[in-house]
Short mmCIF file of C-alpha atoms and ligand atoms in Angstrom, two decimals:
data_model
loop_
_atom_site.label_atom_id
_atom_site.label_comp_id
_atom_site.label_asym_id
_atom_site.label_seq_id
_atom_site.Cartn_x
_atom_site.Cartn_y
_atom_site.Cartn_z
CA MET I 185 -34.84 -52.29 -119.18
CA GLU I 186 -37.35 -49.56 -119.07
CA ARG I 187 -34.64 -48.00 -117.75
CA ARG I 188 -32.18 -48.15 -120.18
CA THR I 189 -34.99 -47.55 -123.03
CA LEU I 190 -36.02 -44.09 -122.03
CA LEU I 191 -31.81 -43.51 -122.14
CA ARG I 192 -31.48 -44.08 -125.36
CA LEU I 193 -34.26 -41.99 -126.43
CA GLY I 194 -33.00 -39.40 -124.34
CA ALA I 195 -29.07 -40.01 -126.05
CA GLY I 196 -31.14 -40.18 -129.56
CA THR I 197 -33.33 -37.09 -129.45
CA LEU I 198 -29.97 -35.30 -128.24
CA ALA I 199 -27.37 -36.72 -131.09
CA SER I 200 -30.40 -35.55 -133.76
CA LEU I 201 -30.03 -31.91 -132.08
CA SER I 202 -26.29 -32.31 -132.57
CA LEU I 203 -26.05 -29.41 -135.43
CA THR I 204 -22.81 -27.81 -136.92
CA GLY I 205 -24.84 -24.36 -137.51
CA CYS I 206 -27.25 -22.46 -135.80
CA LYS I 207 -29.80 -24.64 -138.15
CA THR I 208 -33.36 -23.98 -136.35
CA PHE I 209 -36.08 -26.88 -135.89
CA ASP I 210 -38.94 -23.83 -135.97
CA PHE I 211 -41.73 -26.77 -134.91
CA LEU I 212 -39.32 -26.69 -131.20
CA SER I 213 -39.97 -22.80 -131.50
CA ASN I 214 -43.71 -23.92 -131.05
CA PRO I 215 -45.02 -24.85 -127.40
CA ASP I 216 -48.22 -26.70 -128.66
CA ASP I 217 -45.83 -29.39 -130.78
CA PRO I 218 -45.54 -33.19 -129.70
CA ALA I 219 -42.19 -33.44 -130.23
CA ARG I 220 -41.35 -30.47 -128.25
CA ASP I 221 -42.75 -32.43 -125.22
CA VAL I 222 -40.49 -34.79 -126.10
CA LEU I 223 -37.48 -33.02 -125.95
CA ILE I 224 -38.00 -31.46 -122.72
CA SER I 225 -38.51 -34.84 -121.53
CA ALA I 226 -35.28 -35.91 -122.59
CA ASN I 227 -33.73 -33.13 -120.72
CA ARG I 228 -35.24 -34.23 -118.19
CA LEU I 229 -32.99 -37.25 -117.83
CA THR I 230 -29.71 -36.11 -119.05
CA GLU I 231 -28.62 -35.02 -115.46
CA ARG I 232 -29.13 -38.93 -114.53
CA ALA I 233 -27.52 -39.95 -117.80
CA GLN I 234 -24.58 -37.63 -117.53
CA ARG I 235 -24.25 -39.32 -114.34
CA LEU I 236 -24.71 -42.85 -115.89
CA LEU I 237 -22.34 -42.08 -118.19
CA GLN I 238 -19.75 -39.93 -118.04
CA GLY I 239 -19.77 -38.50 -114.28
CA ARG I 240 -20.86 -34.67 -114.36
CA ASP I 241 -17.01 -33.68 -113.88
CA ALA I 242 -16.18 -34.81 -117.32
CA LEU I 243 -15.13 -31.76 -119.75
CA ALA I 244 -17.52 -30.75 -122.61
CA ARG I 245 -16.09 -31.48 -126.08
CA THR I 246 -14.01 -28.98 -127.79
CA TYR I 247 -14.06 -27.93 -131.10
CA THR I 248 -11.37 -26.26 -133.50
CA GLU I 249 -11.24 -22.80 -135.54
CA ALA I 250 -12.36 -24.68 -138.65
CA ASP I 251 -15.18 -25.49 -136.70
CA ILE I 252 -16.50 -22.12 -136.08
CA ARG I 253 -18.64 -21.87 -138.88
CA GLN I 254 -21.21 -19.45 -137.42
CA PRO I 255 -21.58 -16.26 -136.15
CA MET I 256 -22.67 -16.65 -132.68
CA ARG I 257 -26.77 -16.66 -132.92
CA PRO I 258 -27.79 -13.89 -130.03
CA ASN I 259 -31.06 -15.20 -128.55
CA GLY I 260 -33.21 -14.22 -125.64
CA SER I 261 -32.59 -10.47 -124.77
CA THR I 262 -29.87 -9.34 -127.43
CA ASP I 263 -29.94 -5.16 -126.41
CA PRO I 264 -30.71 -4.22 -122.51
CA GLN I 265 -32.58 -1.17 -122.04
CA ALA I 266 -31.92 -0.62 -118.31
CA ALA I 267 -30.97 2.67 -117.35
CA ASP I 268 -28.07 1.23 -115.89
CA TYR I 269 -26.97 -1.12 -118.08
CA LEU I 270 -27.36 1.68 -121.12
CA ALA I 271 -25.25 4.21 -118.85
CA LEU I 272 -22.51 1.34 -118.71
CA LYS I 273 -22.72 0.57 -122.54
CA LYS I 274 -22.18 4.54 -123.37
CA ALA I 275 -18.72 4.32 -121.74
CA GLY I 276 -17.69 1.35 -123.46
CA PHE I 277 -18.13 -0.75 -119.71
CA ALA I 278 -15.07 1.68 -118.41
CA ASP I 279 -17.49 2.42 -114.96
CA TYR I 280 -18.67 -1.62 -115.25
CA ARG I 281 -17.73 -3.48 -112.10
CA LEU I 282 -18.68 -7.45 -111.46
CA THR I 283 -19.16 -7.08 -107.55
CA LEU I 284 -19.30 -11.25 -105.94
CA GLY I 285 -20.62 -11.52 -102.61
CA GLY I 286 -23.77 -13.56 -100.16
CA ALA I 287 -21.53 -16.18 -98.86
CA VAL I 288 -18.27 -15.38 -99.00
CA GLU I 289 -15.38 -14.38 -96.59
CA THR I 290 -13.86 -11.68 -98.61
CA PRO I 291 -16.78 -10.08 -101.32
CA LEU I 292 -15.18 -8.73 -105.01
CA THR I 293 -15.68 -5.99 -107.06
CA LEU I 294 -13.58 -6.41 -110.30
CA SER I 295 -13.51 -3.87 -113.27
CA LEU I 296 -12.94 -5.40 -116.80
CA ALA I 297 -9.31 -4.57 -116.43
CA ASP I 298 -9.22 -6.84 -113.37
CA ILE I 299 -11.06 -9.69 -114.81
CA LYS I 300 -8.27 -9.06 -117.75
CA ALA I 301 -5.76 -9.47 -115.20
CA MET I 302 -6.40 -12.79 -114.11
CA PRO I 303 -5.40 -16.35 -115.09
CA GLN I 304 -7.05 -17.14 -119.21
CA GLN I 305 -8.68 -19.29 -120.21
CA THR I 306 -9.84 -20.23 -123.80
CA GLN I 307 -11.93 -22.55 -125.14
CA ILE I 308 -13.92 -23.17 -128.43
CA THR I 309 -17.11 -25.42 -127.15
CA ARG I 310 -20.68 -25.70 -128.72
CA HIS I 311 -23.78 -24.14 -127.66
CA ASP I 312 -27.07 -25.83 -127.39
CA CYS I 313 -30.59 -23.85 -127.17
CA VAL I 314 -33.32 -25.99 -125.79
CA GLU I 315 -34.89 -24.46 -129.06
CA GLY I 316 -33.11 -27.30 -130.80
CA TRP I 317 -29.88 -25.35 -132.47
CA SER I 318 -26.47 -25.30 -131.88
CA CYS I 319 -23.69 -22.97 -132.24
CA ILE I 320 -20.07 -23.34 -131.98
CA ALA I 321 -17.41 -20.68 -130.84
CA LYS I 322 -14.59 -19.47 -129.27
CA TRP I 323 -15.14 -18.03 -125.77
CA LYS I 324 -12.14 -16.43 -123.32
CA GLY I 325 -12.33 -15.48 -119.46
CA VAL I 326 -11.87 -16.08 -116.59
CA ARG I 327 -12.28 -19.49 -114.39
CA LEU I 328 -15.19 -18.93 -111.83
CA SER I 329 -13.47 -21.08 -109.45
CA HIS I 330 -10.88 -18.15 -109.64
CA LEU I 331 -13.09 -15.68 -108.42
CA LEU I 332 -14.36 -18.29 -105.83
CA ASP I 333 -10.81 -18.84 -104.46
CA ARG I 334 -9.87 -15.06 -104.19
CA ALA I 335 -13.39 -14.72 -102.29
CA ARG I 336 -13.18 -17.62 -100.45
CA VAL I 337 -16.61 -19.35 -99.68
CA LYS I 338 -18.03 -20.10 -97.08
CA PRO I 339 -18.52 -23.72 -96.10
CA ALA I 340 -22.28 -22.83 -95.74
CA ALA I 341 -22.57 -21.42 -99.67
CA ARG I 342 -24.39 -23.82 -102.15
CA TYR I 343 -24.98 -22.30 -105.02
CA ALA I 344 -23.65 -19.17 -107.07
CA VAL I 345 -26.62 -17.03 -108.42
CA PHE I 346 -26.08 -14.39 -111.76
CA HIS I 347 -28.06 -11.70 -111.01
CA CYS I 348 -28.44 -9.90 -115.06
CA PHE I 349 -29.20 -6.15 -116.28
CA ASP I 350 -31.68 -7.10 -118.57
CA ALA I 351 -35.71 -7.78 -117.96
CA LEU I 352 -37.32 -9.96 -120.36
CA THR I 353 -40.71 -9.50 -119.30
CA THR I 354 -42.50 -6.62 -116.95
CA GLY I 355 -44.61 -8.53 -114.39
CA LEU I 356 -47.38 -7.03 -111.27
CA SER I 357 -43.66 -6.38 -109.32
CA GLY I 358 -41.71 -4.49 -112.03
CA PRO I 359 -39.17 -5.37 -114.73
CA GLN I 360 -38.52 -9.26 -114.38
CA TYR I 361 -34.41 -9.59 -114.46
CA TYR I 362 -32.52 -12.49 -115.53
CA TYR I 363 -30.77 -14.65 -112.87
CA GLU I 364 -29.84 -17.81 -112.77
CA SER I 365 -28.21 -20.67 -110.56
CA ILE I 366 -25.83 -23.38 -110.58
CA ASP I 367 -24.15 -25.54 -107.98
CA LEU I 368 -20.94 -24.88 -106.63
CA ARG I 369 -19.64 -28.52 -108.27
CA SER I 370 -20.44 -26.73 -111.29
CA ALA I 371 -19.37 -23.54 -110.65
CA ARG I 372 -15.61 -25.32 -110.05
CA HIS I 373 -16.04 -27.24 -113.65
CA PRO I 374 -12.88 -26.73 -114.92
CA GLN I 375 -14.46 -25.11 -118.39
CA THR I 376 -17.10 -23.13 -116.53
CA ILE I 377 -16.10 -19.11 -117.31
CA LEU I 378 -16.46 -15.30 -116.94
CA ALA I 379 -16.01 -14.64 -120.49
CA TRP I 380 -15.43 -11.02 -121.36
CA SER I 381 -14.80 -11.95 -125.17
CA MET I 382 -15.84 -13.86 -128.08
CA ASN I 383 -14.17 -15.50 -131.26
CA GLY I 384 -11.35 -12.88 -130.91
CA ALA I 385 -13.31 -10.65 -129.88
CA PRO I 386 -14.79 -8.58 -126.68
CA LEU I 387 -18.37 -9.84 -126.27
CA PRO I 388 -21.12 -8.10 -128.73
CA VAL I 389 -24.13 -7.06 -126.76
CA ALA I 390 -25.83 -9.27 -128.54
CA ASN I 391 -24.03 -12.14 -127.09
CA GLY I 392 -23.59 -10.58 -123.83
CA ALA I 393 -21.40 -7.78 -122.91
CA PRO I 394 -19.25 -7.50 -120.75
CA LEU I 395 -19.79 -10.75 -119.06
CA ARG I 396 -21.40 -13.67 -119.99
CA LEU I 397 -21.09 -17.00 -117.94
CA ARG I 398 -20.24 -20.28 -120.25
CA VAL I 399 -21.18 -23.57 -118.02
CA GLU I 400 -20.39 -26.08 -121.07
CA ARG I 401 -22.13 -28.85 -119.47
CA GLN I 402 -25.45 -27.52 -119.81
CA LEU I 403 -28.10 -25.74 -121.94
CA GLY I 404 -27.95 -22.29 -123.35
CA TYR I 405 -30.68 -21.01 -121.02
CA LYS I 406 -28.31 -21.06 -117.84
CA MET I 407 -25.41 -19.26 -119.32
CA ALA I 408 -26.25 -15.97 -118.05
CA LYS I 409 -25.49 -13.02 -120.49
CA TYR I 410 -25.25 -8.90 -118.95
CA ILE I 411 -23.64 -10.23 -115.53
CA LYS I 412 -24.16 -7.77 -112.96
CA SER I 413 -23.85 -9.37 -109.39
CA ILE I 414 -22.88 -12.66 -108.45
CA THR I 415 -24.08 -14.51 -105.11
CA LEU I 416 -22.68 -17.35 -102.89
CA VAL I 417 -26.16 -18.81 -101.47
CA PRO I 418 -27.07 -21.29 -98.92
CA ASP I 419 -30.30 -21.62 -101.30
CA PHE I 420 -32.70 -19.92 -103.40
CA ALA I 421 -36.22 -20.83 -102.34
CA GLY I 422 -36.36 -17.41 -101.39
CA ILE I 423 -35.04 -15.50 -104.95
CA ARG I 424 -37.68 -14.68 -107.09
CA GLY I 425 -40.29 -17.57 -108.07
CA GLY I 426 -37.90 -19.51 -105.76
CA LYS I 427 -36.54 -22.17 -108.71
CA GLY I 428 -33.18 -21.26 -109.36
CA GLY I 429 -33.77 -18.95 -112.77
CA TYR I 430 -35.98 -16.68 -114.99
CA TRP I 431 -37.05 -20.25 -117.14
CA GLU I 432 -36.67 -22.12 -114.39
CA ASP I 433 -39.68 -20.18 -112.54
CA ARG I 434 -41.26 -20.87 -115.74
CA GLY I 435 -40.83 -24.67 -115.97
CA TYR I 436 -37.67 -24.95 -117.36
CA GLU I 437 -35.48 -27.77 -115.73
CA TRP I 438 -32.73 -26.21 -112.97
CA TYR I 439 -30.18 -29.19 -114.00
CA ALA I 440 -30.25 -28.49 -117.81
CA GLY I 441 -27.22 -31.23 -119.05
CA VAL I 442 -26.08 -31.70 -122.13
N1 MTE T 688 -29.02 -12.29 -119.52
C1 MTE T 688 -29.60 -13.35 -120.15
N2 MTE T 688 -28.89 -14.61 -120.05
C2 MTE T 688 -29.08 -14.76 -121.11
C3 MTE T 688 -30.59 -15.06 -121.80
C4 MTE T 688 -31.47 -13.77 -121.69
O1 MTE T 688 -32.42 -13.67 -122.30
N3 MTE T 688 -30.64 -13.21 -121.20
N4 MTE T 688 -31.22 -16.26 -122.66
C5 MTE T 688 -30.24 -17.46 -122.49
C6 MTE T 688 -30.52 -18.40 -123.79
S1 MTE T 688 -32.28 -19.22 -123.73
C7 MTE T 688 -29.60 -18.59 -124.60
S2 MTE T 688 -29.33 -20.16 -126.01
C8 MTE T 688 -28.21 -17.70 -124.83
C9 MTE T 688 -28.26 -17.24 -126.56
O2 MTE T 688 -26.78 -17.29 -126.05
P1 MTE T 688 -26.34 -15.87 -127.43
O3 MTE T 688 -27.27 -14.54 -127.51
O4 MTE T 688 -25.02 -15.81 -126.92
O5 MTE T 688 -26.60 -17.67 -128.40
O6 MTE T 688 -27.87 -16.45 -123.54
C10 MTE T 688 -28.58 -17.02 -122.39
N5 MTE T 688 -28.18 -16.35 -121.45
MO1 MO T 689 -31.69 -20.62 -125.06
#
């Protein structure tokens, strides 16, 4: 009974976030606001709620062109300043190479042209940020599962880790580069793609050019922008803060189901 009440609270809180545009609730950006705690605790319930109500493999809702009412609001890093990134950007990402390695039989090195020559998938989906705003945009790219099949993932691999070009902060050990991780179940979800196009145009720098992750059943911070490399690993305890992502190392939940 208590759990049902909690689940209802979680669903209600999330329903109130189902905005059509990029409306911001400024109070949710304030870490001291108690309403934010309610939202965060609701998020903690969402993986279990998702399992109970739909199962983790269910598809995220998709929308029509008419639903794309707003530009995709950029958030977090919007203009990476790392020297390697700036050099690639200057050349229009012609020299960009995505590497996929770690626990795979065949490591991959792919240019954007290689990626665009693969089977493409387009989806119009809603992006929910933990801060309390949502956008709807059209994404196009290659399914991550296609790359995993090509690379032939070894049985020991359990997670895909995304290493990014951008650093949001600098710590004692130097720039704190953004990174994220998802398990293979999320990685192989039919809507999990590496997107190079947004709303019919090449991905803008502000939204993660040249390549960003879309993992549609989870919150915005899981969707790594500015992907530099992907590694398959048995666990992520030894990477950076050990919690599986830049924000996870700072207290966010690793599984961020929506
Ligand atoms: N590399 C990188 N990826 C990132 C971030 C970031 O700062 N750096 N911010 C995350 C957060 S919190 C959100 S909400 C989305 C924002 O994506 P957008 O800029 O396309 O709206 O990117 C996510 N991926
Ligand atoms: Mo976010």
